[in-house]
Amino acid sequence: MMDDEQPKTLYVGNLSRDVTEALIVQLFGQIGPCKSCKMIVDTAGNDPYCFVEFFEHRHAASSLAAMNGRKIMGKEVKVNWATSPSSQKKDTSNHFHVFVGDLSPEITTDDIRAAFAPFGRISDARVVKDMATGKSKGYGFVSFFNKWDAENAIQQMGGQWLGGRQIRTNWATRKPPAPKSTYETTNTKHLSFDEVVNQSSPSNCTVYCGGVSTGLTEQLMRQTFSPFGQIMEVRVFPDKGYSFVRFSSHESAAHAIVSVNGTSVEGHLVKCYWGKETTDMISPIQQVQQNKVGFAAQPYGQWGQWYGNAQQISQYVPNGWQVPTYGVYGQAWNQQGFKEKKRNGIGMTFAFNGGVVEPAQGVNGTMLANQSSMGTAGYHTH
């Protein structure tokens, strides 16, 4: 093979934030002349990485062998061949994305890639980090080219120890569903993480989960939703079969909606939507009552069918909760008055809107959130 056809560009990952392009060129240039170096600082809070291009393939190969695993400014760097820029633009929306939760703080993107690599070809992997602190949020995503590889990884890796914790695995967007009724087939839209996260205010951190007609407990909801982020509060209504889960961040709530919606919880097919808290839907009579909020059943937007009957409505009056409607997604959850100790002094109605959140094929993140957030600029690693 002619040298022009051989790879000359290396991916260098797990870099300290203090590492500069000049330092990389200085270090790698000791092995062979570098043509260019491009540093990528991930806005999502992930570790920086860069691409080093050499004039000759032999120098790139020697650098790969010599520098992989070496420490630069206290961090052990990962060096690999970079793919071509054209492959980076490849659409991965039809790949199969696995959610990985309960990650230890020290687990990196390279760690989860290595842990899941035995199950098949991985198109992408990442640990989600807090943009402000740069620390792991405790979950990540691994994308496979093949559905069966992803399914096998979910089955085999769930409950396995990675670092100091047992991890949880699930479809990041839901796996292709089984055949459904005519109504579901024609009226259900598969949504990606991007679509879900942008359909409610960034300050909204609350998820509605309905459909658990028996066995609904706070413990069950915490167990179901804890892989997606820190839970601030859970409200359950066992006799009604639904609950409200408030997360510490909007992104965690979005991942929960995408991942849990349409799945089975205790044998029940559940639906998850954005929740909202609003005071503008309280009737004048309800506003006069300082300590109680009336309940109003809301019709399904398209069909005009009532969620509850007249006898049931009276049972909701003390709760001040309003059932969801099918429609556009809701606005922000007003945090004031959410806590139990504040509820008596404020008239509130809790409502939900939003259509059926059916994630995109491939597996509630799209490629999850968006492809760019899981991708890299310039090159990807193998």
PDB file of C-alpha atoms in Angstrom, residues 88-364:
ATOM      1  CA  GLN A  88     -17.576  11.064  11.122  1.00  0.00           C
ATOM      2  CA  LYS A  89     -20.481  12.514   9.165  1.00  0.00           C
ATOM      3  CA  LYS A  90     -22.132   9.128   8.914  1.00  0.00           C
ATOM      4  CA  ASP A  91     -25.705   9.091  10.156  1.00  0.00           C
ATOM      5  CA  THR A  92     -25.881   6.979  13.313  1.00  0.00           C
ATOM      6  CA  SER A  93     -29.574   7.547  14.038  1.00  0.00           C
ATOM      7  CA  ASN A  94     -30.315   3.961  13.035  1.00  0.00           C
ATOM      8  CA  HIS A  95     -27.636   2.507  15.274  1.00  0.00           C
ATOM      9  CA  PHE A  96     -28.586   0.865  18.540  1.00  0.00           C
ATOM     10  CA  HIS A  97     -27.903   2.884  21.649  1.00  0.00           C
ATOM     11  CA  VAL A  98     -27.493   1.435  25.133  1.00  0.00           C
ATOM     12  CA  PHE A  99     -27.993   3.451  28.303  1.00  0.00           C
ATOM     13  CA  VAL A 100     -25.445   2.693  31.032  1.00  0.00           C
ATOM     14  CA  GLY A 101     -26.380   3.938  34.510  1.00  0.00           C
ATOM     15  CA  ASP A 102     -25.023   3.907  38.067  1.00  0.00           C
ATOM     16  CA  LEU A 103     -21.485   4.594  36.904  1.00  0.00           C
ATOM     17  CA  SER A 104     -18.761   5.258  39.458  1.00  0.00           C
ATOM     18  CA  PRO A 105     -17.361   8.814  39.336  1.00  0.00           C
ATOM     19  CA  GLU A 106     -13.981   7.608  38.096  1.00  0.00           C
ATOM     20  CA  ILE A 107     -15.360   5.719  35.079  1.00  0.00           C
ATOM     21  CA  THR A 108     -14.382   7.350  31.775  1.00  0.00           C
ATOM     22  CA  THR A 109     -15.600   7.095  28.209  1.00  0.00           C
ATOM     23  CA  ASP A 110     -12.675   4.835  27.400  1.00  0.00           C
ATOM     24  CA  ASP A 111     -13.626   2.576  30.297  1.00  0.00           C
ATOM     25  CA  ILE A 112     -17.174   1.956  29.115  1.00  0.00           C
ATOM     26  CA  ARG A 113     -16.003   1.547  25.525  1.00  0.00           C
ATOM     27  CA  ALA A 114     -13.546  -1.106  26.668  1.00  0.00           C
ATOM     28  CA  ALA A 115     -16.139  -2.811  28.866  1.00  0.00           C
ATOM     29  CA  PHE A 116     -18.681  -3.118  26.049  1.00  0.00           C
ATOM     30  CA  ALA A 117     -16.260  -3.763  23.179  1.00  0.00           C
ATOM     31  CA  PRO A 118     -16.432  -7.587  23.526  1.00  0.00           C
ATOM     32  CA  PHE A 119     -20.089  -7.536  22.480  1.00  0.00           C
ATOM     33  CA  GLY A 120     -19.571  -6.141  18.984  1.00  0.00           C
ATOM     34  CA  ARG A 121     -18.634  -3.141  16.860  1.00  0.00           C
ATOM     35  CA  ILE A 122     -19.187   0.112  18.733  1.00  0.00           C
ATOM     36  CA  SER A 123     -19.967   3.228  16.727  1.00  0.00           C
ATOM     37  CA  ASP A 124     -19.785   5.602  19.678  1.00  0.00           C
ATOM     38  CA  ALA A 125     -19.496   5.732  23.454  1.00  0.00           C
ATOM     39  CA  ARG A 126     -19.490   8.481  26.043  1.00  0.00           C
ATOM     40  CA  VAL A 127     -19.820   9.228  29.731  1.00  0.00           C
ATOM     41  CA  VAL A 128     -22.046  12.254  30.286  1.00  0.00           C
ATOM     42  CA  LYS A 129     -20.387  14.952  32.369  1.00  0.00           C
ATOM     43  CA  ASP A 130     -21.553  18.089  34.106  1.00  0.00           C
ATOM     44  CA  MET A 131     -20.655  21.114  31.999  1.00  0.00           C
ATOM     45  CA  ALA A 132     -19.817  23.265  35.020  1.00  0.00           C
ATOM     46  CA  THR A 133     -17.700  20.830  37.031  1.00  0.00           C
ATOM     47  CA  GLY A 134     -16.487  18.404  34.388  1.00  0.00           C
ATOM     48  CA  LYS A 135     -17.467  15.536  36.673  1.00  0.00           C
ATOM     49  CA  SER A 136     -19.388  12.466  35.561  1.00  0.00           C
ATOM     50  CA  LYS A 137     -23.154  12.557  35.979  1.00  0.00           C
ATOM     51  CA  GLY A 138     -23.117   8.842  36.659  1.00  0.00           C
ATOM     52  CA  TYR A 139     -24.404   7.581  33.336  1.00  0.00           C
ATOM     53  CA  GLY A 140     -23.346   7.190  29.739  1.00  0.00           C
ATOM     54  CA  PHE A 141     -24.212   5.668  26.384  1.00  0.00           C
ATOM     55  CA  VAL A 142     -22.745   3.019  24.113  1.00  0.00           C
ATOM     56  CA  SER A 143     -23.858   2.727  20.482  1.00  0.00           C
ATOM     57  CA  PHE A 144     -23.642  -0.468  18.443  1.00  0.00           C
ATOM     58  CA  PHE A 145     -23.929  -1.012  14.706  1.00  0.00           C
ATOM     59  CA  ASN A 146     -25.842  -4.237  15.252  1.00  0.00           C
ATOM     60  CA  LYS A 147     -29.074  -4.617  17.224  1.00  0.00           C
ATOM     61  CA  TRP A 148     -28.219  -8.094  18.462  1.00  0.00           C
ATOM     62  CA  ASP A 149     -24.900  -6.894  19.820  1.00  0.00           C
ATOM     63  CA  ALA A 150     -26.698  -4.148  21.726  1.00  0.00           C
ATOM     64  CA  GLU A 151     -29.302  -6.569  23.073  1.00  0.00           C
ATOM     65  CA  ASN A 152     -26.616  -8.980  24.192  1.00  0.00           C
ATOM     66  CA  ALA A 153     -24.714  -6.174  25.905  1.00  0.00           C
ATOM     67  CA  ILE A 154     -27.841  -5.070  27.768  1.00  0.00           C
ATOM     68  CA  GLN A 155     -28.561  -8.601  28.952  1.00  0.00           C
ATOM     69  CA  GLN A 156     -25.003  -9.497  29.890  1.00  0.00           C
ATOM     70  CA  MET A 157     -23.789  -6.217  31.397  1.00  0.00           C
ATOM     71  CA  GLY A 158     -26.791  -5.341  33.557  1.00  0.00           C
ATOM     72  CA  GLY A 159     -25.762  -5.779  37.183  1.00  0.00           C
ATOM     73  CA  GLN A 160     -22.077  -6.279  36.359  1.00  0.00           C
ATOM     74  CA  TRP A 161     -19.450  -4.431  38.382  1.00  0.00           C
ATOM     75  CA  LEU A 162     -17.620  -1.600  36.640  1.00  0.00           C
ATOM     76  CA  GLY A 163     -15.299   0.267  38.940  1.00  0.00           C
ATOM     77  CA  GLY A 164     -16.894   0.264  42.371  1.00  0.00           C
ATOM     78  CA  ARG A 165     -20.535  -0.084  41.374  1.00  0.00           C
ATOM     79  CA  GLN A 166     -22.964  -2.454  39.727  1.00  0.00           C
ATOM     80  CA  ILE A 167     -24.106  -0.797  36.531  1.00  0.00           C
ATOM     81  CA  ARG A 168     -27.563  -0.747  34.989  1.00  0.00           C
ATOM     82  CA  THR A 169     -28.215  -1.165  31.299  1.00  0.00           C
ATOM     83  CA  ASN A 170     -31.221  -0.461  29.133  1.00  0.00           C
ATOM     84  CA  TRP A 171     -32.160   0.787  25.699  1.00  0.00           C
ATOM     85  CA  ALA A 172     -31.314   4.469  25.431  1.00  0.00           C
ATOM     86  CA  THR A 173     -34.127   4.998  22.992  1.00  0.00           C
ATOM     87  CA  ARG A 174     -36.424   2.009  23.009  1.00  0.00           C
ATOM     88  CA  LYS A 175     -35.677  -1.095  20.961  1.00  0.00           C
ATOM     89  CA  PRO A 176     -37.937  -1.608  17.930  1.00  0.00           C
ATOM     90  CA  PRO A 177     -41.393  -2.352  19.351  1.00  0.00           C
ATOM     91  CA  ALA A 178     -43.492  -5.414  18.754  1.00  0.00           C
ATOM     92  CA  PRO A 179     -46.404  -5.099  16.298  1.00  0.00           C
ATOM     93  CA  LYS A 180     -49.105  -2.878  17.715  1.00  0.00           C
ATOM     94  CA  SER A 181     -52.732  -2.127  17.108  1.00  0.00           C
ATOM     95  CA  THR A 182     -53.756  -0.072  14.102  1.00  0.00           C
ATOM     96  CA  TYR A 183     -54.197   3.014  16.263  1.00  0.00           C
ATOM     97  CA  GLU A 184     -50.767   2.697  17.873  1.00  0.00           C
ATOM     98  CA  THR A 185     -49.056   1.914  14.601  1.00  0.00           C
ATOM     99  CA  THR A 186     -50.495   4.894  12.784  1.00  0.00           C
ATOM    100  CA  ASN A 187     -50.548   7.457  15.591  1.00  0.00           C
ATOM    101  CA  THR A 188     -47.408   6.817  17.619  1.00  0.00           C
ATOM    102  CA  LYS A 189     -44.383   8.914  16.774  1.00  0.00           C
ATOM    103  CA  HIS A 190     -40.937   7.722  17.748  1.00  0.00           C
ATOM    104  CA  LEU A 191     -39.092  10.586  19.422  1.00  0.00           C
ATOM    105  CA  SER A 192     -35.405  11.061  19.967  1.00  0.00           C
ATOM    106  CA  PHE A 193     -33.728  12.564  23.008  1.00  0.00           C
ATOM    107  CA  ASP A 194     -33.296  15.814  21.057  1.00  0.00           C
ATOM    108  CA  GLU A 195     -37.006  16.057  20.428  1.00  0.00           C
ATOM    109  CA  VAL A 196     -37.974  15.254  24.006  1.00  0.00           C
ATOM    110  CA  VAL A 197     -35.445  17.501  25.727  1.00  0.00           C
ATOM    111  CA  ASN A 198     -36.493  20.484  23.623  1.00  0.00           C
ATOM    112  CA  GLN A 199     -40.240  20.056  24.071  1.00  0.00           C
ATOM    113  CA  SER A 200     -40.299  21.505  27.574  1.00  0.00           C
ATOM    114  CA  SER A 201     -38.626  24.386  29.364  1.00  0.00           C
ATOM    115  CA  PRO A 202     -35.041  23.740  30.524  1.00  0.00           C
ATOM    116  CA  SER A 203     -36.202  24.386  34.087  1.00  0.00           C
ATOM    117  CA  ASN A 204     -38.725  21.541  33.929  1.00  0.00           C
ATOM    118  CA  CYS A 205     -37.301  18.529  35.748  1.00  0.00           C
ATOM    119  CA  THR A 206     -40.501  16.569  36.369  1.00  0.00           C
ATOM    120  CA  VAL A 207     -41.684  13.351  34.742  1.00  0.00           C
ATOM    121  CA  TYR A 208     -45.197  11.926  34.782  1.00  0.00           C
ATOM    122  CA  CYS A 209     -45.321   8.122  34.752  1.00  0.00           C
ATOM    123  CA  GLY A 210     -48.691   6.441  34.337  1.00  0.00           C
ATOM    124  CA  GLY A 211     -50.088   2.998  33.721  1.00  0.00           C
ATOM    125  CA  VAL A 212     -48.963   1.127  36.845  1.00  0.00           C
ATOM    126  CA  SER A 213     -52.407   0.011  37.968  1.00  0.00           C
ATOM    127  CA  THR A 214     -51.127  -2.315  40.710  1.00  0.00           C
ATOM    128  CA  GLY A 215     -48.051  -2.389  42.893  1.00  0.00           C
ATOM    129  CA  LEU A 216     -47.204   1.299  42.509  1.00  0.00           C
ATOM    130  CA  THR A 217     -44.907   2.462  45.322  1.00  0.00           C
ATOM    131  CA  GLU A 218     -42.366   5.216  45.820  1.00  0.00           C
ATOM    132  CA  GLN A 219     -39.648   2.580  46.113  1.00  0.00           C
ATOM    133  CA  LEU A 220     -40.620   1.106  42.747  1.00  0.00           C
ATOM    134  CA  MET A 221     -40.477   4.521  41.081  1.00  0.00           C
ATOM    135  CA  ARG A 222     -37.110   5.320  42.608  1.00  0.00           C
ATOM    136  CA  GLN A 223     -35.775   1.951  41.507  1.00  0.00           C
ATOM    137  CA  THR A 224     -37.091   2.504  37.978  1.00  0.00           C
ATOM    138  CA  PHE A 225     -35.881   6.073  37.516  1.00  0.00           C
ATOM    139  CA  SER A 226     -32.711   6.276  39.625  1.00  0.00           C
ATOM    140  CA  PRO A 227     -30.403   5.181  36.769  1.00  0.00           C
ATOM    141  CA  PHE A 228     -31.144   8.409  34.919  1.00  0.00           C
ATOM    142  CA  GLY A 229     -30.006  10.930  37.518  1.00  0.00           C
ATOM    143  CA  GLN A 230     -30.505  12.319  40.999  1.00  0.00           C
ATOM    144  CA  ILE A 231     -34.141  12.179  42.108  1.00  0.00           C
ATOM    145  CA  MET A 232     -35.315  15.117  44.221  1.00  0.00           C
ATOM    146  CA  GLU A 233     -38.833  13.953  45.003  1.00  0.00           C
ATOM    147  CA  VAL A 234     -41.372  11.283  44.121  1.00  0.00           C
ATOM    148  CA  ARG A 235     -45.151  11.542  44.436  1.00  0.00           C
ATOM    149  CA  VAL A 236     -47.181   8.367  43.913  1.00  0.00           C
ATOM    150  CA  PHE A 237     -50.941   7.893  43.548  1.00  0.00           C
ATOM    151  CA  PRO A 238     -51.407   4.110  43.753  1.00  0.00           C
ATOM    152  CA  ASP A 239     -55.185   4.215  43.428  1.00  0.00           C
ATOM    153  CA  LYS A 240     -54.855   6.185  40.203  1.00  0.00           C
ATOM    154  CA  GLY A 241     -51.885   4.299  38.792  1.00  0.00           C
ATOM    155  CA  TYR A 242     -49.589   7.247  38.149  1.00  0.00           C
ATOM    156  CA  SER A 243     -46.744   9.127  39.796  1.00  0.00           C
ATOM    157  CA  PHE A 244     -44.563  12.213  39.484  1.00  0.00           C
ATOM    158  CA  VAL A 245     -40.777  12.041  39.625  1.00  0.00           C
ATOM    159  CA  ARG A 246     -38.767  15.252  39.961  1.00  0.00           C
ATOM    160  CA  PHE A 247     -35.091  15.109  38.950  1.00  0.00           C
ATOM    161  CA  SER A 248     -32.238  17.464  39.732  1.00  0.00           C
ATOM    162  CA  SER A 249     -31.777  18.320  36.053  1.00  0.00           C
ATOM    163  CA  HIS A 250     -33.829  18.717  32.889  1.00  0.00           C
ATOM    164  CA  GLU A 251     -31.527  16.384  30.967  1.00  0.00           C
ATOM    165  CA  SER A 252     -31.951  13.567  33.470  1.00  0.00           C
ATOM    166  CA  ALA A 253     -35.723  13.895  33.223  1.00  0.00           C
ATOM    167  CA  ALA A 254     -35.538  13.798  29.422  1.00  0.00           C
ATOM    168  CA  HIS A 255     -33.425  10.635  29.466  1.00  0.00           C
ATOM    169  CA  ALA A 256     -35.924   9.074  31.846  1.00  0.00           C
ATOM    170  CA  ILE A 257     -38.868   9.887  29.571  1.00  0.00           C
ATOM    171  CA  VAL A 258     -37.138   8.514  26.504  1.00  0.00           C
ATOM    172  CA  SER A 259     -35.908   5.360  28.215  1.00  0.00           C
ATOM    173  CA  VAL A 260     -38.851   4.379  30.422  1.00  0.00           C
ATOM    174  CA  ASN A 261     -41.773   5.360  28.196  1.00  0.00           C
ATOM    175  CA  GLY A 262     -43.305   2.328  26.541  1.00  0.00           C
ATOM    176  CA  THR A 263     -41.423  -0.160  28.714  1.00  0.00           C
ATOM    177  CA  SER A 264     -42.814  -2.659  31.210  1.00  0.00           C
ATOM    178  CA  VAL A 265     -42.786  -1.810  34.911  1.00  0.00           C
ATOM    179  CA  GLU A 266     -44.022  -4.591  37.171  1.00  0.00           C
ATOM    180  CA  GLY A 267     -45.791  -6.079  34.164  1.00  0.00           C
ATOM    181  CA  HIS A 268     -47.516  -2.821  33.194  1.00  0.00           C
ATOM    182  CA  LEU A 269     -46.838  -0.872  29.994  1.00  0.00           C
ATOM    183  CA  VAL A 270     -46.089   2.657  31.183  1.00  0.00           C
ATOM    184  CA  LYS A 271     -46.309   6.040  29.526  1.00  0.00           C
ATOM    185  CA  CYS A 272     -44.051   8.935  30.470  1.00  0.00           C
ATOM    186  CA  TYR A 273     -44.512  12.619  29.677  1.00  0.00           C
ATOM    187  CA  TRP A 274     -43.249  15.976  30.822  1.00  0.00           C
ATOM    188  CA  GLY A 275     -45.084  17.323  33.851  1.00  0.00           C
ATOM    189  CA  LYS A 276     -45.895  20.921  34.544  1.00  0.00           C
ATOM    190  CA  GLU A 277     -47.131  22.986  37.435  1.00  0.00           C
ATOM    191  CA  THR A 278     -49.344  25.950  36.638  1.00  0.00           C
ATOM    192  CA  THR A 279     -51.610  28.343  38.491  1.00  0.00           C
ATOM    193  CA  ASP A 280     -53.348  29.857  35.500  1.00  0.00           C
ATOM    194  CA  MET A 281     -55.611  26.829  35.083  1.00  0.00           C
ATOM    195  CA  ILE A 282     -57.220  27.229  38.513  1.00  0.00           C
ATOM    196  CA  SER A 283     -60.839  28.319  38.311  1.00  0.00           C
ATOM    197  CA  PRO A 284     -62.027  31.481  40.159  1.00  0.00           C
ATOM    198  CA  ILE A 285     -63.868  29.327  42.699  1.00  0.00           C
ATOM    199  CA  GLN A 286     -60.736  27.323  43.322  1.00  0.00           C
ATOM    200  CA  GLN A 287     -58.686  30.474  43.802  1.00  0.00           C
ATOM    201  CA  VAL A 288     -60.988  31.560  46.624  1.00  0.00           C
ATOM    202  CA  GLN A 289     -60.168  28.359  48.456  1.00  0.00           C
ATOM    203  CA  GLN A 290     -56.777  28.992  49.999  1.00  0.00           C
ATOM    204  CA  ASN A 291     -56.098  25.527  51.256  1.00  0.00           C
ATOM    205  CA  LYS A 292     -57.692  23.295  48.618  1.00  0.00           C
ATOM    206  CA  VAL A 293     -57.423  23.010  44.895  1.00  0.00           C
ATOM    207  CA  GLY A 294     -60.169  21.477  42.825  1.00  0.00           C
ATOM    208  CA  PHE A 295     -59.564  18.737  40.317  1.00  0.00           C
ATOM    209  CA  ALA A 296     -60.659  18.985  36.729  1.00  0.00           C
ATOM    210  CA  ALA A 297     -60.397  16.030  34.409  1.00  0.00           C
ATOM    211  CA  GLN A 298     -58.898  16.972  31.075  1.00  0.00           C
ATOM    212  CA  PRO A 299     -60.024  15.487  27.778  1.00  0.00           C
ATOM    213  CA  TYR A 300     -57.722  13.735  25.399  1.00  0.00           C
ATOM    214  CA  GLY A 301     -56.944  16.315  22.763  1.00  0.00           C
ATOM    215  CA  GLN A 302     -57.871  14.318  19.687  1.00  0.00           C
ATOM    216  CA  TRP A 303     -60.700  12.194  20.974  1.00  0.00           C
ATOM    217  CA  GLY A 304     -62.497  14.288  23.579  1.00  0.00           C
ATOM    218  CA  GLN A 305     -62.712  11.345  25.955  1.00  0.00           C
ATOM    219  CA  TRP A 306     -62.489  12.066  29.656  1.00  0.00           C
ATOM    220  CA  TYR A 307     -59.636  10.616  31.626  1.00  0.00           C
ATOM    221  CA  GLY A 308     -61.948  10.027  34.622  1.00  0.00           C
ATOM    222  CA  ASN A 309     -65.690   9.934  35.210  1.00  0.00           C
ATOM    223  CA  ALA A 310     -67.787  12.267  37.325  1.00  0.00           C
ATOM    224  CA  GLN A 311     -67.678  10.008  40.354  1.00  0.00           C
ATOM    225  CA  GLN A 312     -63.927   9.803  40.185  1.00  0.00           C
ATOM    226  CA  ILE A 313     -63.467  13.541  39.887  1.00  0.00           C
ATOM    227  CA  SER A 314     -64.784  14.203  43.385  1.00  0.00           C
ATOM    228  CA  GLN A 315     -62.176  11.854  44.764  1.00  0.00           C
ATOM    229  CA  TYR A 316     -59.382  14.015  43.408  1.00  0.00           C
ATOM    230  CA  VAL A 317     -60.465  17.276  45.039  1.00  0.00           C
ATOM    231  CA  PRO A 318     -58.201  17.092  48.095  1.00  0.00           C
ATOM    232  CA  ASN A 319     -55.164  16.244  45.998  1.00  0.00           C
ATOM    233  CA  GLY A 320     -55.048  19.222  43.722  1.00  0.00           C
ATOM    234  CA  TRP A 321     -53.553  17.128  40.947  1.00  0.00           C
ATOM    235  CA  GLN A 322     -54.659  17.238  37.373  1.00  0.00           C
ATOM    236  CA  VAL A 323     -54.274  14.302  35.024  1.00  0.00           C
ATOM    237  CA  PRO A 324     -52.372  14.625  31.772  1.00  0.00           C
ATOM    238  CA  THR A 325     -53.796  15.430  28.407  1.00  0.00           C
ATOM    239  CA  TYR A 326     -52.493  14.447  25.033  1.00  0.00           C
ATOM    240  CA  GLY A 327     -51.296  17.620  23.405  1.00  0.00           C
ATOM    241  CA  VAL A 328     -48.152  19.675  23.231  1.00  0.00           C
ATOM    242  CA  TYR A 329     -45.554  19.252  25.909  1.00  0.00           C
ATOM    243  CA  GLY A 330     -45.872  21.339  29.053  1.00  0.00           C
ATOM    244  CA  GLN A 331     -44.040  24.302  30.455  1.00  0.00           C
ATOM    245  CA  ALA A 332     -41.697  24.458  33.403  1.00  0.00           C
ATOM    246  CA  TRP A 333     -42.562  22.882  36.722  1.00  0.00           C
ATOM    247  CA  ASN A 334     -42.869  25.763  39.167  1.00  0.00           C
ATOM    248  CA  GLN A 335     -40.749  24.612  42.029  1.00  0.00           C
ATOM    249  CA  GLN A 336     -42.546  26.813  44.563  1.00  0.00           C
ATOM    250  CA  GLY A 337     -45.169  24.875  46.411  1.00  0.00           C
ATOM    251  CA  PHE A 338     -43.980  21.473  45.316  1.00  0.00           C
ATOM    252  CA  LYS A 339     -42.872  20.393  48.755  1.00  0.00           C
ATOM    253  CA  GLU A 340     -45.560  19.009  51.005  1.00  0.00           C
ATOM    254  CA  LYS A 341     -44.891  21.592  53.687  1.00  0.00           C
ATOM    255  CA  LYS A 342     -45.707  24.414  51.258  1.00  0.00           C
ATOM    256  CA  ARG A 343     -48.760  22.916  49.682  1.00  0.00           C
ATOM    257  CA  ASN A 344     -51.395  24.280  52.043  1.00  0.00           C
ATOM    258  CA  GLY A 345     -50.697  27.924  51.381  1.00  0.00           C
ATOM    259  CA  ILE A 346     -50.753  27.924  47.622  1.00  0.00           C
ATOM    260  CA  GLY A 347     -53.444  27.067  45.145  1.00  0.00           C
ATOM    261  CA  MET A 348     -51.971  24.840  42.480  1.00  0.00           C
ATOM    262  CA  THR A 349     -53.051  22.599  39.693  1.00  0.00           C
ATOM    263  CA  PHE A 350     -50.678  20.000  38.379  1.00  0.00           C
ATOM    264  CA  ALA A 351     -51.162  19.156  34.750  1.00  0.00           C
ATOM    265  CA  PHE A 352     -49.396  17.327  32.036  1.00  0.00           C
ATOM    266  CA  ASN A 353     -49.368  17.569  28.357  1.00  0.00           C
ATOM    267  CA  GLY A 354     -47.422  15.923  25.695  1.00  0.00           C
ATOM    268  CA  GLY A 355     -48.014  13.197  23.201  1.00  0.00           C
ATOM    269  CA  VAL A 356     -46.962   9.635  23.566  1.00  0.00           C
ATOM    270  CA  VAL A 357     -43.207   9.664  23.806  1.00  0.00           C
ATOM    271  CA  GLU A 358     -42.099   6.824  21.628  1.00  0.00           C
ATOM    272  CA  PRO A 359     -38.347   7.073  21.080  1.00  0.00           C
ATOM    273  CA  ALA A 360     -36.656   6.719  17.769  1.00  0.00           C
ATOM    274  CA  GLN A 361     -35.893   3.245  16.510  1.00  0.00           C
ATOM    275  CA  GLY A 362     -32.517   2.116  17.639  1.00  0.00           C
ATOM    276  CA  VAL A 363     -32.858   2.049  20.927  1.00  0.00           C
ATOM    277  CA  ASN A 364     -36.397   7.610  25.996  1.00  0.00           C
TER     278      ASN A 364
END
